[in-house]
Amino acid sequence: MRVFVTGATGFIGFAVVRELISAGHQVLGLARSEAAAKSLVAAGADLHRGSLEDLQSLRSGAAAADGVIHTAFIHDFSNYGPAAEADRRAIETLGGALAGSDRPLVVTSGTLLAHPQGSLATEQDAADPSSPRKSEEAALALAARGVRASVLRLPASVHGNGDHGFVPRLIGIAREKGVSAFIGDGLNRWPAVHRLDAAHLYRLVLEKSAVGARYHGVADEGIPIREIAEVIGRHLNVPVVSKSREQAADHFGWIALFLGMDGPASSAQTQERLGWRPVQPGLIADLKAEHYFEPTADAVPVHG
């Protein structure tokens, strides 16, 4: 299968590219910069120039493919509304190019968007209608029109070597503040998955998905934030402390909103339907690896 991948040089997207190629698929990767183009070619993918905002490039890329995996998203939390709208337009454009065929479209979403919060989210739970991100709404609207669109929800932490999401940001804050903190009692939970397990699931969804289905790429159903903070504290040799919700915004900045969520999620239905089994290290085991504690620039999460 010839697969058009958006976000093809991102932390998750590049793992997806390699997974597809290793399984015998051809990949057409979307690239905006010269550096991105070189990395795709070196990995054995074909190059498609364009960006998420260039709808014509998305349309032509999808038209030239047997299937599409959409991992790209503009993670600008200061302009989240426009970023979410750009994502919606991109999904509608990709789906429009696939209309009238059985070619699959896999759209990325997040388990934290599952509604309601605080209970174990399953694939049957609808997305929170109050969220400005409408990835799932757009995908399911396409499915209702006969496009073979499905949704793959990723958890709060997609981890592994090269991670530039939530956990590295927490490590950076702990270095800067001299304490590793959590909010309240720290018992609220984050689900997680290793990027290589996630990449394998993207391929399975591409090959086997049902129209309008939701899938969960979850290995760890819910790790207490306090446990994550304790591992970080031990590695950095700094105290582990609680912050009140009133103190959280000042201490954590924009990440406080996500850090305070309780969003455990299950992938039981996904595993049963697709035969997917996570085999990579869990988040706590991976967090103990030295690569997480090499100084890196702050970044933003790869999904939300």
mmCIF file of C-alpha atoms in Angstrom:
data_model
loop_
_atom_site.group_PDB
_atom_site.id
_atom_site.type_symbol
_atom_site.label_atom_id
_atom_site.label_comp_id
_atom_site.label_asym_id
_atom_site.label_seq_id
_atom_site.Cartn_x
_atom_site.Cartn_y
_atom_site.Cartn_z
ATOM 1 C CA MET A 1 0.000 0.000 0.000
ATOM 2 C CA ARG A 2 1.189 3.521 -0.786
ATOM 3 C CA VAL A 3 0.503 5.594 2.351
ATOM 4 C CA PHE A 4 0.453 9.372 2.641
ATOM 5 C CA VAL A 5 1.635 10.399 6.133
ATOM 6 C CA THR A 6 1.216 13.902 7.529
ATOM 7 C CA GLY A 7 3.500 14.872 10.399
ATOM 8 C CA ALA A 8 5.897 12.350 8.886
ATOM 9 C CA THR A 9 9.020 13.745 10.556
ATOM 10 C CA GLY A 10 7.488 14.242 14.013
ATOM 11 C CA PHE A 11 8.255 12.133 17.066
ATOM 12 C CA ILE A 12 5.324 9.825 16.381
ATOM 13 C CA GLY A 13 5.020 10.301 12.634
ATOM 14 C CA PHE A 14 8.594 9.285 11.882
ATOM 15 C CA ALA A 15 8.151 6.081 13.907
ATOM 16 C CA VAL A 16 5.014 5.422 11.841
ATOM 17 C CA VAL A 17 6.983 5.948 8.618
ATOM 18 C CA ARG A 18 9.602 3.412 9.678
ATOM 19 C CA GLU A 19 6.947 0.909 10.818
ATOM 20 C CA LEU A 20 5.149 1.129 7.484
ATOM 21 C CA ILE A 21 8.309 0.746 5.426
ATOM 22 C CA SER A 22 9.499 -2.218 7.511
ATOM 23 C CA ALA A 23 6.139 -3.904 6.860
ATOM 24 C CA GLY A 24 6.511 -3.499 3.088
ATOM 25 C CA HIS A 25 4.377 -0.414 2.513
ATOM 26 C CA GLN A 26 5.494 2.562 0.452
ATOM 27 C CA VAL A 27 5.372 5.926 2.212
ATOM 28 C CA LEU A 28 4.724 9.374 0.816
ATOM 29 C CA GLY A 29 5.725 11.742 3.604
ATOM 30 C CA LEU A 30 4.617 15.342 3.953
ATOM 31 C CA ALA A 31 7.592 17.655 4.530
ATOM 32 C CA ARG A 32 7.792 21.417 4.825
ATOM 33 C CA SER A 33 11.510 22.017 5.482
ATOM 34 C CA GLU A 34 14.660 20.864 3.742
ATOM 35 C CA ALA A 35 15.847 19.067 6.883
ATOM 36 C CA ALA A 36 12.542 17.176 7.083
ATOM 37 C CA ALA A 37 12.804 16.244 3.415
ATOM 38 C CA LYS A 38 16.304 14.833 3.873
ATOM 39 C CA SER A 39 15.305 12.712 6.871
ATOM 40 C CA LEU A 40 12.372 11.202 4.976
ATOM 41 C CA VAL A 41 14.440 10.349 1.932
ATOM 42 C CA ALA A 42 17.116 8.810 4.156
ATOM 43 C CA ALA A 43 14.449 6.619 5.779
ATOM 44 C CA GLY A 44 13.353 5.321 2.381
ATOM 45 C CA ALA A 45 10.164 7.358 1.980
ATOM 46 C CA ASP A 46 9.031 9.353 -1.030
ATOM 47 C CA LEU A 47 8.802 13.089 -0.520
ATOM 48 C CA HIS A 48 5.711 15.287 -0.801
ATOM 49 C CA ARG A 49 6.301 19.006 -0.255
ATOM 50 C CA GLY A 50 3.675 20.969 1.622
ATOM 51 C CA SER A 51 2.241 21.834 5.013
ATOM 52 C CA LEU A 52 -0.883 21.378 7.101
ATOM 53 C CA GLU A 53 -2.183 24.773 6.010
ATOM 54 C CA ASP A 54 -1.559 24.068 2.308
ATOM 55 C CA LEU A 55 -4.793 22.285 1.486
ATOM 56 C CA GLN A 56 -3.868 21.728 -2.139
ATOM 57 C CA SER A 57 -0.740 19.847 -1.084
ATOM 58 C CA LEU A 58 -2.839 17.690 1.259
ATOM 59 C CA ARG A 59 -5.387 17.027 -1.468
ATOM 60 C CA SER A 60 -2.786 15.964 -4.015
ATOM 61 C CA GLY A 61 -0.887 13.836 -1.494
ATOM 62 C CA ALA A 62 -4.022 11.943 -0.495
ATOM 63 C CA ALA A 63 -5.123 11.549 -4.113
ATOM 64 C CA ALA A 64 -1.787 9.869 -4.916
ATOM 65 C CA ALA A 65 -2.081 7.353 -2.069
ATOM 66 C CA ASP A 66 -3.900 4.129 -1.207
ATOM 67 C CA GLY A 67 -4.427 5.337 2.352
ATOM 68 C CA VAL A 68 -3.665 8.272 4.667
ATOM 69 C CA ILE A 69 -2.373 8.516 8.235
ATOM 70 C CA HIS A 70 -2.850 11.975 9.705
ATOM 71 C CA THR A 71 -0.532 12.655 12.661
ATOM 72 C CA ALA A 72 0.191 16.363 12.108
ATOM 73 C CA PHE A 73 -1.145 19.039 14.449
ATOM 74 C CA ILE A 74 0.008 22.600 15.155
ATOM 75 C CA HIS A 75 0.723 22.510 18.895
ATOM 76 C CA ASP A 76 0.464 26.220 19.578
ATOM 77 C CA PHE A 77 -1.453 26.500 22.834
ATOM 78 C CA SER A 78 -1.455 30.287 22.666
ATOM 79 C CA ASN A 79 -3.499 29.953 19.443
ATOM 80 C CA TYR A 80 -5.218 26.647 20.075
ATOM 81 C CA GLY A 81 -8.493 27.629 18.428
ATOM 82 C CA PRO A 82 -6.885 28.445 15.056
ATOM 83 C CA ALA A 83 -4.716 25.321 15.319
ATOM 84 C CA ALA A 84 -7.794 23.177 15.917
ATOM 85 C CA GLU A 85 -9.560 24.798 12.979
ATOM 86 C CA ALA A 86 -6.562 24.137 10.717
ATOM 87 C CA ASP A 87 -6.690 20.495 11.783
ATOM 88 C CA ARG A 88 -10.407 20.255 11.005
ATOM 89 C CA ARG A 89 -9.902 21.727 7.532
ATOM 90 C CA ALA A 90 -6.998 19.367 6.880
ATOM 91 C CA ILE A 91 -9.070 16.305 7.829
ATOM 92 C CA GLU A 92 -11.972 17.388 5.641
ATOM 93 C CA THR A 93 -9.572 17.954 2.724
ATOM 94 C CA LEU A 94 -7.889 14.572 3.128
ATOM 95 C CA GLY A 95 -11.245 12.831 3.416
ATOM 96 C CA GLY A 96 -12.583 14.631 0.369
ATOM 97 C CA ALA A 97 -9.710 13.268 -1.709
ATOM 98 C CA LEU A 98 -10.533 9.721 -0.556
ATOM 99 C CA ALA A 99 -14.307 9.948 -1.037
ATOM 100 C CA GLY A 100 -15.877 7.315 -3.249
ATOM 101 C CA SER A 101 -13.178 4.745 -2.544
ATOM 102 C CA ASP A 102 -12.325 2.196 0.145
ATOM 103 C CA ARG A 103 -9.015 3.918 0.890
ATOM 104 C CA PRO A 104 -8.522 4.334 4.673
ATOM 105 C CA LEU A 105 -7.990 7.588 6.559
ATOM 106 C CA VAL A 106 -6.571 7.305 10.095
ATOM 107 C CA VAL A 107 -7.061 10.483 12.138
ATOM 108 C CA THR A 108 -5.157 11.170 15.359
ATOM 109 C CA SER A 109 -6.917 12.321 18.514
ATOM 110 C CA GLY A 110 -6.228 12.079 22.257
ATOM 111 C CA THR A 111 -7.659 10.024 25.100
ATOM 112 C CA LEU A 112 -7.833 13.167 27.246
ATOM 113 C CA LEU A 113 -10.537 14.368 24.859
ATOM 114 C CA ALA A 114 -12.723 11.392 25.790
ATOM 115 C CA HIS A 115 -15.749 12.447 27.791
ATOM 116 C CA PRO A 116 -16.205 12.359 30.757
ATOM 117 C CA GLN A 117 -12.978 12.812 32.752
ATOM 118 C CA GLY A 118 -12.253 10.882 35.946
ATOM 119 C CA SER A 119 -13.438 7.437 34.857
ATOM 120 C CA LEU A 120 -11.697 4.858 32.692
ATOM 121 C CA ALA A 121 -12.155 6.056 29.125
ATOM 122 C CA THR A 122 -12.985 3.415 26.526
ATOM 123 C CA GLU A 123 -13.276 3.440 22.779
ATOM 124 C CA GLN A 124 -17.041 3.777 23.148
ATOM 125 C CA ASP A 125 -16.812 7.158 24.881
ATOM 126 C CA ALA A 126 -17.526 10.149 22.666
ATOM 127 C CA ALA A 127 -15.177 13.099 22.505
ATOM 128 C CA ASP A 128 -15.834 16.036 24.803
ATOM 129 C CA PRO A 129 -18.090 18.332 22.755
ATOM 130 C CA SER A 130 -16.710 21.402 24.552
ATOM 131 C CA SER A 131 -13.175 20.863 23.246
ATOM 132 C CA PRO A 132 -12.137 23.230 20.450
ATOM 133 C CA ARG A 133 -10.289 20.362 18.773
ATOM 134 C CA LYS A 134 -12.729 18.692 16.359
ATOM 135 C CA SER A 135 -10.530 15.936 14.917
ATOM 136 C CA GLU A 136 -12.960 13.172 15.829
ATOM 137 C CA GLU A 137 -16.032 15.124 14.815
ATOM 138 C CA ALA A 138 -14.507 15.738 11.380
ATOM 139 C CA ALA A 139 -13.458 12.101 10.967
ATOM 140 C CA LEU A 140 -16.834 10.714 11.999
ATOM 141 C CA ALA A 141 -18.629 13.147 9.685
ATOM 142 C CA LEU A 142 -16.535 11.775 6.831
ATOM 143 C CA ALA A 143 -17.358 8.210 7.913
ATOM 144 C CA ALA A 144 -21.058 9.071 7.805
ATOM 145 C CA ARG A 145 -20.528 10.062 4.159
ATOM 146 C CA GLY A 146 -18.945 6.689 3.359
ATOM 147 C CA VAL A 147 -15.255 7.561 3.722
ATOM 148 C CA ARG A 148 -13.290 4.792 5.454
ATOM 149 C CA ALA A 149 -12.258 7.155 8.250
ATOM 150 C CA SER A 150 -11.329 6.023 11.767
ATOM 151 C CA VAL A 151 -9.849 7.631 14.871
ATOM 152 C CA LEU A 152 -6.741 6.604 16.806
ATOM 153 C CA ARG A 153 -6.604 8.208 20.237
ATOM 154 C CA LEU A 154 -3.201 8.598 21.853
ATOM 155 C CA PRO A 155 -2.633 9.051 25.598
ATOM 156 C CA ALA A 156 -1.160 12.040 27.427
ATOM 157 C CA SER A 157 2.340 10.599 27.233
ATOM 158 C CA VAL A 158 3.756 8.979 24.117
ATOM 159 C CA HIS A 159 7.238 8.187 25.325
ATOM 160 C CA GLY A 160 10.567 6.864 24.102
ATOM 161 C CA ASN A 161 13.976 8.113 23.029
ATOM 162 C CA GLY A 162 13.554 11.557 21.479
ATOM 163 C CA ASP A 163 10.379 12.383 23.429
ATOM 164 C CA HIS A 164 9.718 16.141 23.445
ATOM 165 C CA GLY A 165 6.320 16.145 25.121
ATOM 166 C CA PHE A 166 4.910 16.384 28.626
ATOM 167 C CA VAL A 167 7.468 14.344 30.574
ATOM 168 C CA PRO A 168 10.559 16.215 29.322
ATOM 169 C CA ARG A 169 8.751 19.444 30.153
ATOM 170 C CA LEU A 170 8.150 18.227 33.717
ATOM 171 C CA ILE A 171 11.835 17.340 34.004
ATOM 172 C CA GLY A 172 12.780 20.801 32.748
ATOM 173 C CA ILE A 173 10.510 22.478 35.307
ATOM 174 C CA ALA A 174 11.979 20.337 38.106
ATOM 175 C CA ARG A 175 15.497 21.375 37.072
ATOM 176 C CA GLU A 176 14.494 25.023 36.933
ATOM 177 C CA LYS A 177 12.502 25.133 40.204
ATOM 178 C CA GLY A 178 14.644 22.731 42.241
ATOM 179 C CA VAL A 179 11.650 20.562 43.162
ATOM 180 C CA SER A 180 9.682 17.844 41.397
ATOM 181 C CA ALA A 181 6.042 18.653 41.956
ATOM 182 C CA PHE A 182 2.544 17.253 41.525
ATOM 183 C CA ILE A 183 -0.867 18.831 42.138
ATOM 184 C CA GLY A 184 -2.899 18.062 45.263
ATOM 185 C CA ASP A 185 -2.494 14.429 46.324
ATOM 186 C CA GLY A 186 -1.026 13.515 42.919
ATOM 187 C CA LEU A 187 -3.313 10.522 42.536
ATOM 188 C CA ASN A 188 -4.799 11.710 39.240
ATOM 189 C CA ARG A 189 -3.680 9.450 36.418
ATOM 190 C CA TRP A 190 -2.094 9.699 32.980
ATOM 191 C CA PRO A 191 -2.235 6.885 30.442
ATOM 192 C CA ALA A 192 0.856 6.273 28.324
ATOM 193 C CA VAL A 193 2.266 4.315 25.387
ATOM 194 C CA HIS A 194 5.698 3.828 23.865
ATOM 195 C CA ARG A 195 6.085 5.453 20.444
ATOM 196 C CA LEU A 196 7.047 2.130 18.789
ATOM 197 C CA ASP A 197 3.929 0.405 20.121
ATOM 198 C CA ALA A 198 1.890 3.394 18.909
ATOM 199 C CA ALA A 199 3.487 3.196 15.464
ATOM 200 C CA HIS A 200 2.623 -0.488 15.200
ATOM 201 C CA LEU A 201 -0.985 0.281 16.089
ATOM 202 C CA TYR A 202 -1.214 2.966 13.403
ATOM 203 C CA ARG A 203 -0.293 0.314 10.846
ATOM 204 C CA LEU A 204 -2.870 -2.137 12.163
ATOM 205 C CA VAL A 205 -5.580 0.516 12.093
ATOM 206 C CA LEU A 206 -4.595 1.446 8.536
ATOM 207 C CA GLU A 207 -4.808 -2.175 7.413
ATOM 208 C CA LYS A 208 -7.821 -3.394 9.419
ATOM 209 C CA SER A 209 -9.924 -0.451 10.605
ATOM 210 C CA ALA A 210 -13.682 -0.339 10.460
ATOM 211 C CA VAL A 211 -15.462 2.762 9.173
ATOM 212 C CA GLY A 212 -16.110 5.243 11.984
ATOM 213 C CA ALA A 213 -14.303 3.188 14.638
ATOM 214 C CA ARG A 214 -12.324 4.637 17.533
ATOM 215 C CA TYR A 215 -9.120 2.941 18.715
ATOM 216 C CA HIS A 216 -7.009 3.560 21.825
ATOM 217 C CA GLY A 217 -3.215 3.403 21.692
ATOM 218 C CA VAL A 218 -2.828 2.833 25.440
ATOM 219 C CA ALA A 219 -0.322 0.566 27.196
ATOM 220 C CA ASP A 220 -0.310 2.001 30.751
ATOM 221 C CA GLU A 221 -3.961 2.656 31.644
ATOM 222 C CA GLY A 222 -3.219 5.274 34.272
ATOM 223 C CA ILE A 223 -0.039 6.201 36.130
ATOM 224 C CA PRO A 224 -0.457 8.508 39.147
ATOM 225 C CA ILE A 225 1.232 11.853 38.502
ATOM 226 C CA ARG A 226 2.826 11.601 41.927
ATOM 227 C CA GLU A 227 4.657 8.437 40.848
ATOM 228 C CA ILE A 228 6.045 10.242 37.792
ATOM 229 C CA ALA A 229 7.155 13.166 39.982
ATOM 230 C CA GLU A 230 8.866 10.782 42.403
ATOM 231 C CA VAL A 231 10.928 9.152 39.658
ATOM 232 C CA ILE A 232 11.962 12.572 38.368
ATOM 233 C CA GLY A 233 12.855 13.704 41.888
ATOM 234 C CA ARG A 234 15.054 10.669 42.488
ATOM 235 C CA HIS A 235 16.932 11.127 39.216
ATOM 236 C CA LEU A 236 17.517 14.838 39.760
ATOM 237 C CA ASN A 237 18.076 14.486 43.522
ATOM 238 C CA VAL A 238 15.501 17.184 44.287
ATOM 239 C CA PRO A 239 12.598 17.184 46.783
ATOM 240 C CA VAL A 240 9.190 15.899 45.656
ATOM 241 C CA VAL A 241 6.437 18.305 46.747
ATOM 242 C CA SER A 242 2.736 18.953 46.352
ATOM 243 C CA LYS A 243 1.377 22.157 44.851
ATOM 244 C CA SER A 244 -2.157 23.363 45.396
ATOM 245 C CA ARG A 245 -4.330 24.049 42.378
ATOM 246 C CA GLU A 246 -3.907 27.746 43.100
ATOM 247 C CA GLN A 247 -0.113 27.380 43.006
ATOM 248 C CA ALA A 248 -0.064 25.085 39.981
ATOM 249 C CA ALA A 249 -0.377 27.677 37.222
ATOM 250 C CA ASP A 250 2.549 29.693 38.559
ATOM 251 C CA HIS A 251 4.714 26.619 39.069
ATOM 252 C CA PHE A 252 3.930 24.639 35.921
ATOM 253 C CA GLY A 253 2.752 27.298 33.455
ATOM 254 C CA TRP A 254 0.491 26.132 30.620
ATOM 255 C CA ILE A 255 1.088 22.464 31.402
ATOM 256 C CA ALA A 256 -0.805 22.802 34.721
ATOM 257 C CA LEU A 257 -4.130 22.315 32.936
ATOM 258 C CA PHE A 258 -3.077 18.904 31.626
ATOM 259 C CA LEU A 259 -1.154 17.903 34.750
ATOM 260 C CA GLY A 260 -4.275 18.275 36.867
ATOM 261 C CA MET A 261 -6.440 16.023 34.708
ATOM 262 C CA ASP A 262 -7.465 12.529 35.769
ATOM 263 C CA GLY A 263 -7.745 10.662 32.486
ATOM 264 C CA PRO A 264 -7.126 6.910 32.710
ATOM 265 C CA ALA A 265 -7.935 5.030 29.523
ATOM 266 C CA SER A 266 -8.326 1.446 28.387
ATOM 267 C CA SER A 267 -7.305 -0.193 25.110
ATOM 268 C CA ALA A 268 -9.024 -3.518 25.794
ATOM 269 C CA GLN A 269 -11.405 -3.210 22.851
ATOM 270 C CA THR A 270 -8.627 -2.133 20.495
ATOM 271 C CA GLN A 271 -6.475 -5.084 21.525
ATOM 272 C CA GLU A 272 -9.369 -7.490 21.025
ATOM 273 C CA ARG A 273 -10.363 -6.082 17.618
ATOM 274 C CA LEU A 274 -6.906 -5.707 16.081
ATOM 275 C CA GLY A 275 -4.714 -8.148 17.996
ATOM 276 C CA TRP A 276 -2.472 -5.299 19.104
ATOM 277 C CA ARG A 277 -0.246 -6.036 22.105
ATOM 278 C CA PRO A 278 2.104 -3.374 23.549
ATOM 279 C CA VAL A 279 5.559 -4.922 24.026
ATOM 280 C CA GLN A 280 7.820 -1.933 24.698
ATOM 281 C CA PRO A 281 8.794 -0.645 28.185
ATOM 282 C CA GLY A 282 6.098 1.186 30.143
ATOM 283 C CA LEU A 283 6.437 4.857 31.012
ATOM 284 C CA ILE A 284 8.005 4.408 34.472
ATOM 285 C CA ALA A 285 10.558 1.907 33.161
ATOM 286 C CA ASP A 286 11.345 4.176 30.207
ATOM 287 C CA LEU A 287 11.542 7.236 32.453
ATOM 288 C CA LYS A 288 14.408 5.593 34.324
ATOM 289 C CA ALA A 289 16.479 5.565 31.118
ATOM 290 C CA GLU A 290 19.262 8.132 30.969
ATOM 291 C CA HIS A 291 18.014 9.696 27.728
ATOM 292 C CA TYR A 292 15.203 11.416 29.624
ATOM 293 C CA PHE A 293 17.646 13.292 31.816
ATOM 294 C CA GLU A 294 19.948 14.689 29.184
ATOM 295 C CA PRO A 295 19.358 18.479 29.063
ATOM 296 C CA THR A 296 17.027 19.356 26.184
ATOM 297 C CA ALA A 297 15.066 22.364 25.043
ATOM 298 C CA ASP A 298 11.482 22.659 26.231
ATOM 299 C CA ALA A 299 8.911 21.489 23.742
ATOM 300 C CA VAL A 300 5.223 20.837 23.461
ATOM 301 C CA PRO A 301 3.222 17.626 23.475
ATOM 302 C CA VAL A 302 2.555 15.769 20.260
ATOM 303 C CA HIS A 303 -1.142 15.346 20.711
ATOM 304 C CA GLY A 304 -3.877 16.666 22.910
#
